[in-house]
């Protein structure tokens, strides 16, 4: 059973995350459905993609499926993790991807939204970046994505506090494009998508790839990369990482010991 809905109207492809029982947690299964839908819509010559939750959703997505985070000493966010795959796909598909957001967005889902090309959020929606709350050693590509979209002091506050911020604050700090009343969310998104769909798909595909390549040209030495990976390994091998996940399942605040 698909955990998403898909439709294509006037070359605008819409993918609706629709796994309500786990608040659209980004499980491998749900992400697999999203990737297949993106592939099918591009084959049907969609010129814009919209990623959304069902109308009225209180939670856009609860982030990475915590049940799928390994606790046996394996890296929880490797290159082939479904979350990393869908984020790279959003960044690399040759059409603009618009995140149409209502409700709360958590953890890895914040990065998914941030890596969409344009974000239209409803008043009352919120964004929480949660690695520090769960004790998760976030991966380098993910941190770079946050840095690309959010000024460093703001990114640090959001990541260190792991607290939700409002759509209005997200607009102020520049990581959403528009905040609109919930009743106007679909219309505002559709108008934006239609404007883009009337322009040259070839020129837009080139512009998107130019912006991706030029914005990700970040110097990272092999030594720097290895050093960060060794720091991450210490964390996903730590008691704190296991405590973070255990506290989530036991529905209690984590007690981190710093080891
Ligand atoms: C699996 C879930 C989830 C979930 N996974 O309903 O960025 S990182 O590094 O942190 C990254 C690794 C990441 O993205 O981690 C996930 C970060 N996400 C969060 O911290 C959000 C966790 N979820 C919540 O805070 C609440 O579920 C919200 C506020 C989204 C909704 O609260 P509400 O009271 O409406 P429940 O908490 O009762 O959730 C309903 C069911 O969905 C499961 C949750 O375990 C519960 O399952 P059970 O009914 O079996 O108890 N669920 C929620 N989020 N990310 N499962």
Tab-separated table of C-alpha atoms and ligand atoms in Angstrom:
chain	number	residue	atom	x	y	z
A	1	UNK	CA	0.000	0.000	0.000
A	2	UNK	CA	1.551	3.296	-1.035
A	3	UNK	CA	2.346	5.623	1.823
A	4	UNK	CA	2.019	8.600	-0.485
A	5	UNK	CA	-0.438	10.072	-2.992
A	6	UNK	CA	0.689	11.349	-6.367
A	7	UNK	CA	-0.928	13.493	-9.051
A	8	UNK	CA	0.034	15.500	-12.119
A	9	UNK	CA	-1.941	18.541	-13.310
A	10	UNK	CA	-0.674	20.990	-15.934
A	11	UNK	CA	2.879	19.612	-15.596
A	12	UNK	CA	2.881	20.167	-11.805
A	13	UNK	CA	3.498	16.888	-10.002
A	14	UNK	CA	2.316	16.716	-6.391
A	15	UNK	CA	3.517	14.082	-3.916
A	16	UNK	CA	1.556	13.905	-0.654
A	17	UNK	CA	3.198	12.143	2.301
A	18	UNK	CA	0.330	10.100	3.716
A	19	UNK	CA	1.380	7.740	6.505
A	20	UNK	CA	-0.705	9.290	9.275
A	21	UNK	CA	-0.199	6.587	11.893
A	22	UNK	CA	3.462	7.466	12.303
A	23	UNK	CA	3.070	11.153	11.387
A	24	UNK	CA	4.809	10.625	8.039
A	25	UNK	CA	7.979	9.398	9.749
A	26	UNK	CA	10.543	9.080	6.953
A	27	UNK	CA	10.837	5.296	6.925
A	28	UNK	CA	12.695	3.503	4.161
A	29	UNK	CA	9.321	2.365	2.830
A	30	UNK	CA	7.811	5.861	2.682
A	31	UNK	CA	10.941	7.303	1.094
A	32	UNK	CA	10.962	4.469	-1.443
A	33	UNK	CA	7.418	5.459	-2.438
A	34	UNK	CA	8.455	9.120	-2.718
A	35	UNK	CA	11.450	8.293	-4.918
A	36	UNK	CA	9.324	6.102	-7.211
A	37	UNK	CA	6.683	8.846	-7.479
A	38	UNK	CA	9.323	11.455	-8.340
A	39	UNK	CA	10.735	9.179	-11.040
A	40	UNK	CA	7.274	8.535	-12.537
A	41	UNK	CA	6.313	12.225	-12.503
A	42	UNK	CA	9.556	13.210	-14.233
A	43	UNK	CA	8.953	10.512	-16.867
A	44	UNK	CA	5.505	12.117	-17.356
A	45	UNK	CA	7.314	15.430	-17.996
A	46	UNK	CA	6.386	17.230	-14.791
A	47	UNK	CA	8.087	20.632	-14.790
A	48	UNK	CA	7.646	21.327	-11.079
A	49	UNK	CA	7.284	18.965	-8.108
A	50	UNK	CA	5.394	19.826	-4.932
A	51	UNK	CA	6.030	17.863	-1.719
A	52	UNK	CA	3.238	18.162	0.867
A	53	UNK	CA	1.292	16.490	3.662
A	54	UNK	CA	-2.497	15.925	3.557
A	55	UNK	CA	-4.611	19.055	4.035
A	56	UNK	CA	-5.139	19.688	7.728
A	57	UNK	CA	-2.071	17.701	8.818
A	58	UNK	CA	-0.888	18.647	12.313
A	59	UNK	CA	2.487	17.021	11.591
A	60	UNK	CA	4.041	17.457	8.127
A	61	UNK	CA	6.612	14.785	9.012
A	62	UNK	CA	8.034	13.505	12.286
A	63	UNK	CA	11.444	13.114	10.685
A	64	UNK	CA	13.626	10.038	10.309
A	65	UNK	CA	11.870	6.879	11.471
A	66	UNK	CA	13.586	6.478	14.839
A	67	UNK	CA	12.795	2.752	14.799
A	68	UNK	CA	15.144	2.477	11.804
A	69	UNK	CA	18.114	4.125	13.552
A	70	UNK	CA	20.727	1.429	14.298
A	71	UNK	CA	22.024	0.989	17.868
A	72	UNK	CA	24.586	-1.713	17.113
A	73	UNK	CA	27.541	0.584	16.438
A	74	UNK	CA	26.642	1.269	12.814
A	75	UNK	CA	26.559	4.795	11.398
A	76	UNK	CA	22.893	5.939	11.594
A	77	UNK	CA	23.113	8.323	8.638
A	78	UNK	CA	25.236	6.772	5.938
A	79	UNK	CA	25.400	7.809	2.285
A	80	UNK	CA	22.784	5.196	1.313
A	81	UNK	CA	20.386	5.929	4.184
A	82	UNK	CA	16.936	6.556	2.623
A	83	UNK	CA	16.886	10.057	4.138
A	84	UNK	CA	20.189	10.902	2.454
A	85	UNK	CA	18.960	9.381	-0.821
A	86	UNK	CA	15.761	11.434	-0.973
A	87	UNK	CA	17.603	14.649	-0.078
A	88	UNK	CA	20.173	14.109	-2.831
A	89	UNK	CA	17.376	13.319	-5.293
A	90	UNK	CA	15.512	16.522	-4.411
A	91	UNK	CA	18.728	18.469	-4.970
A	92	UNK	CA	19.597	16.726	-8.246
A	93	UNK	CA	16.280	16.362	-10.131
A	94	UNK	CA	16.241	18.843	-13.035
A	95	UNK	CA	13.004	20.538	-11.946
A	96	UNK	CA	12.232	22.823	-8.997
A	97	UNK	CA	10.837	21.067	-5.926
A	98	UNK	CA	8.502	23.160	-3.774
A	99	UNK	CA	7.910	22.172	-0.138
A	100	UNK	CA	4.338	23.061	0.796
A	101	UNK	CA	4.347	22.934	4.594
A	102	UNK	CA	1.595	22.829	7.197
A	103	UNK	CA	1.931	21.401	10.684
A	104	UNK	CA	5.166	20.602	12.469
A	105	UNK	CA	8.352	19.425	10.768
A	106	UNK	CA	10.907	17.424	12.757
A	107	UNK	CA	14.538	16.368	12.455
A	108	UNK	CA	15.567	14.933	9.124
A	109	UNK	CA	12.275	16.181	7.630
A	110	UNK	CA	13.509	19.722	8.311
A	111	UNK	CA	16.500	18.968	6.128
A	112	UNK	CA	14.190	17.518	3.442
A	113	UNK	CA	12.165	20.744	3.469
A	114	UNK	CA	15.280	22.923	3.568
A	115	UNK	CA	16.738	21.121	0.542
A	116	UNK	CA	13.636	21.748	-1.521
A	117	UNK	CA	14.187	24.675	-3.845
A	118	UNK	CA	11.344	26.822	-2.537
A	119	UNK	CA	9.388	26.584	0.728
A	120	UNK	CA	5.826	27.845	1.175
A	121	UNK	CA	4.731	27.433	4.800
A	122	UNK	CA	1.360	27.963	6.420
A	123	UNK	CA	0.990	30.240	9.418
A	124	UNK	CA	1.241	28.074	12.517
A	125	UNK	CA	3.660	25.557	11.034
A	126	UNK	CA	6.937	24.923	12.833
A	127	UNK	CA	10.412	23.443	12.329
A	128	UNK	CA	12.546	21.553	14.864
A	129	UNK	CA	16.075	20.279	14.189
A	130	UNK	CA	16.452	17.439	16.649
A	131	UNK	CA	19.847	15.627	16.449
A	132	UNK	CA	20.933	17.122	19.785
A	133	UNK	CA	17.658	16.120	21.449
A	134	UNK	CA	18.099	12.486	20.378
A	135	UNK	CA	21.885	12.434	20.692
A	136	UNK	CA	22.279	11.626	16.998
A	137	UNK	CA	25.642	12.279	15.279
A	138	UNK	CA	24.280	14.108	12.241
A	139	UNK	CA	26.193	13.551	8.997
A	140	UNK	CA	28.467	16.021	7.199
A	141	UNK	CA	26.263	16.428	4.118
A	142	UNK	CA	23.286	17.218	6.353
A	143	UNK	CA	25.162	19.832	8.383
A	144	UNK	CA	26.417	21.419	5.160
A	145	UNK	CA	22.828	21.598	3.911
A	146	UNK	CA	21.764	23.402	7.067
A	147	UNK	CA	24.719	25.785	6.646
A	148	UNK	CA	23.727	26.439	3.027
A	149	UNK	CA	20.245	27.584	3.957
A	150	UNK	CA	20.627	29.191	7.372
A	151	UNK	CA	23.091	31.753	8.735
A	152	UNK	CA	25.537	30.074	11.106
A	153	UNK	CA	24.381	31.684	14.406
A	154	UNK	CA	20.779	30.761	13.632
A	155	UNK	CA	21.722	27.234	12.536
A	156	UNK	CA	23.671	26.806	15.788
A	157	UNK	CA	20.726	27.985	17.900
A	158	UNK	CA	18.273	25.699	16.089
A	159	UNK	CA	20.615	22.685	16.254
A	160	UNK	CA	21.866	23.214	19.823
A	161	UNK	CA	18.422	23.900	21.345
A	162	UNK	CA	16.554	21.352	19.147
A	163	UNK	CA	13.473	23.462	19.870
A	164	UNK	CA	10.741	24.132	17.255
A	165	UNK	CA	10.668	27.573	15.630
A	166	UNK	CA	7.611	29.144	14.042
A	167	UNK	CA	7.164	29.638	10.317
A	168	UNK	CA	7.250	33.367	10.960
A	169	UNK	CA	10.694	33.092	12.636
A	170	UNK	CA	11.810	30.804	9.801
A	171	UNK	CA	10.754	33.526	7.353
A	172	UNK	CA	12.621	36.168	9.364
A	173	UNK	CA	15.831	34.126	9.301
A	174	UNK	CA	15.436	33.366	5.632
A	175	UNK	CA	14.859	29.696	5.398
A	176	UNK	CA	11.298	29.751	4.124
A	177	UNK	CA	10.269	31.767	1.070
A	178	UNK	CA	6.661	32.554	1.986
A	179	UNK	CA	4.363	32.233	5.014
A	180	UNK	CA	0.668	32.367	4.123
A	181	UNK	CA	-2.650	31.785	5.922
A	182	UNK	CA	-3.495	28.065	5.869
A	183	UNK	CA	-6.542	28.761	3.666
A	184	UNK	CA	-4.249	30.225	0.995
A	185	UNK	CA	-1.491	27.603	1.158
A	186	UNK	CA	-2.636	25.520	-1.815
A	187	UNK	CA	-3.438	28.546	-4.000
A	188	UNK	CA	-0.154	30.298	-3.227
A	189	UNK	CA	1.805	27.134	-3.967
A	190	UNK	CA	-0.141	26.443	-7.171
A	191	UNK	CA	0.407	29.999	-8.440
A	192	UNK	CA	4.152	29.745	-7.788
A	193	UNK	CA	4.319	26.359	-9.501
A	194	UNK	CA	2.335	27.629	-12.484
A	195	UNK	CA	4.644	30.638	-12.892
A	196	UNK	CA	7.661	28.328	-12.930
A	197	UNK	CA	5.921	25.853	-15.245
A	198	UNK	CA	5.431	28.569	-17.856
A	199	UNK	CA	9.185	29.222	-18.079
A	200	UNK	CA	11.836	27.338	-20.000
A	201	UNK	CA	12.403	23.907	-18.416
A	202	UNK	CA	15.853	23.702	-19.995
A	203	UNK	CA	16.964	27.067	-18.628
A	204	UNK	CA	15.561	26.215	-15.204
A	205	UNK	CA	17.272	22.807	-15.150
A	206	UNK	CA	20.589	24.479	-15.952
A	207	UNK	CA	20.075	27.209	-13.324
A	208	UNK	CA	19.182	24.619	-10.670
A	209	UNK	CA	22.304	22.539	-11.396
A	210	UNK	CA	24.529	25.632	-11.563
A	211	UNK	CA	23.231	26.781	-8.166
A	212	UNK	CA	23.693	23.287	-6.710
A	213	UNK	CA	27.260	22.812	-7.972
A	214	UNK	CA	28.397	26.334	-7.093
A	215	UNK	CA	26.761	26.412	-3.662
A	216	UNK	CA	28.162	23.031	-2.623
A	217	UNK	CA	31.742	23.840	-3.662
A	218	UNK	CA	32.852	23.677	-0.020
A	219	UNK	CA	36.554	22.973	0.653
A	220	UNK	CA	36.760	19.938	2.941
A	221	UNK	CA	40.186	18.337	3.203
A	222	UNK	CA	40.442	14.532	3.463
A	223	UNK	CA	41.967	15.060	6.916
A	224	UNK	CA	39.021	17.253	7.888
A	225	UNK	CA	36.600	14.652	6.597
A	226	UNK	CA	38.324	11.793	8.445
A	227	UNK	CA	38.479	13.816	11.667
A	228	UNK	CA	34.730	14.527	11.577
A	229	UNK	CA	33.917	10.916	10.769
A	230	UNK	CA	35.994	9.734	13.748
A	231	UNK	CA	34.118	12.182	16.008
A	232	UNK	CA	30.805	10.860	14.639
A	233	UNK	CA	31.908	7.248	15.210
A	234	UNK	CA	32.596	8.021	18.887
A	235	UNK	CA	28.999	9.317	19.217
A	236	UNK	CA	27.138	6.548	17.470
A	237	UNK	CA	29.177	4.144	19.635
A	238	UNK	CA	28.293	6.120	22.787
A	239	UNK	CA	25.957	5.378	25.684
A	240	UNK	CA	24.383	8.812	25.104
A	241	UNK	CA	23.280	7.851	21.572
A	242	UNK	CA	21.629	4.691	22.890
A	243	UNK	CA	20.057	6.723	25.747
A	244	UNK	CA	18.662	9.244	23.240
A	245	UNK	CA	16.859	6.549	21.265
A	246	UNK	CA	15.787	4.599	24.371
A	247	UNK	CA	14.275	7.747	25.909
A	248	UNK	CA	12.286	8.324	22.706
A	249	UNK	CA	10.714	4.878	22.822
A	250	UNK	CA	10.134	5.112	26.588
A	251	UNK	CA	8.505	8.509	26.010
A	252	UNK	CA	10.638	10.265	28.644
A	253	UNK	CA	13.239	13.043	28.524
A	254	UNK	CA	16.749	11.761	27.809
A	255	UNK	CA	19.416	11.899	30.566
A	256	UNK	CA	22.713	12.442	28.767
A	257	UNK	CA	25.965	11.661	30.671
A	258	UNK	CA	28.315	13.031	28.057
A	259	UNK	CA	29.779	9.615	27.343
B	1	LIG	C1	9.189	6.717	14.436
B	1	LIG	C2	7.504	7.963	15.357
B	1	LIG	C3	8.216	9.161	15.101
B	1	LIG	C4	9.489	9.050	14.464
B	1	LIG	N1	9.931	7.811	14.164
B	1	LIG	O1	1.946	11.594	18.580
B	1	LIG	O2	17.410	14.906	12.993
B	1	LIG	S1	17.734	13.732	13.777
B	1	LIG	O3	19.156	13.487	13.871
B	1	LIG	O4	17.077	13.783	15.084
B	1	LIG	C5	17.010	12.401	12.890
B	1	LIG	C6	17.632	11.116	13.198
B	1	LIG	C7	15.533	12.428	13.038
B	1	LIG	O5	14.847	12.922	12.188
B	1	LIG	O6	15.010	11.855	14.180
B	1	LIG	C8	13.549	11.972	14.378
B	1	LIG	C9	13.307	13.333	15.000
B	1	LIG	N2	11.847	13.493	15.224
B	1	LIG	C10	11.346	13.909	16.409
B	1	LIG	O7	12.040	14.203	17.375
B	1	LIG	C11	9.817	13.966	16.487
B	1	LIG	C12	9.362	12.751	17.319
B	1	LIG	N3	7.886	12.728	17.403
B	1	LIG	C13	7.235	13.581	18.253
B	1	LIG	O8	7.786	14.466	18.918
B	1	LIG	C14	5.746	13.381	18.303
B	1	LIG	O9	5.439	12.105	17.757
B	1	LIG	C15	4.997	14.452	17.471
B	1	LIG	C16	5.169	15.832	18.143
B	1	LIG	C17	5.520	14.476	16.025
B	1	LIG	C18	3.506	14.052	17.459
B	1	LIG	O10	3.100	13.862	18.811
B	1	LIG	P1	1.731	13.088	19.103
B	1	LIG	O11	1.564	13.085	20.590
B	1	LIG	O12	0.670	13.646	18.218
B	1	LIG	P2	2.853	10.464	19.286
B	1	LIG	O13	4.101	11.033	19.841
B	1	LIG	O14	1.984	9.656	20.201
B	1	LIG	O15	3.266	9.588	18.006
B	1	LIG	C19	2.323	8.694	17.396
B	1	LIG	C20	3.115	7.463	17.008
B	1	LIG	O16	4.079	7.842	16.002
B	1	LIG	C21	5.353	7.423	16.431
B	1	LIG	C22	5.315	7.434	17.952
B	1	LIG	O17	6.338	6.597	18.462
B	1	LIG	C23	3.920	6.910	18.197
B	1	LIG	O18	3.980	5.512	18.018
B	1	LIG	P3	3.182	4.576	19.073
B	1	LIG	O19	1.744	4.935	18.851
B	1	LIG	O20	3.570	3.189	18.652
B	1	LIG	O21	3.706	4.959	20.464
B	1	LIG	N4	6.379	8.350	15.958
B	1	LIG	C24	6.353	9.679	16.075
B	1	LIG	N5	7.478	10.208	15.571
B	1	LIG	N6	10.210	10.113	14.147
B	1	LIG	N7	7.972	6.756	15.034
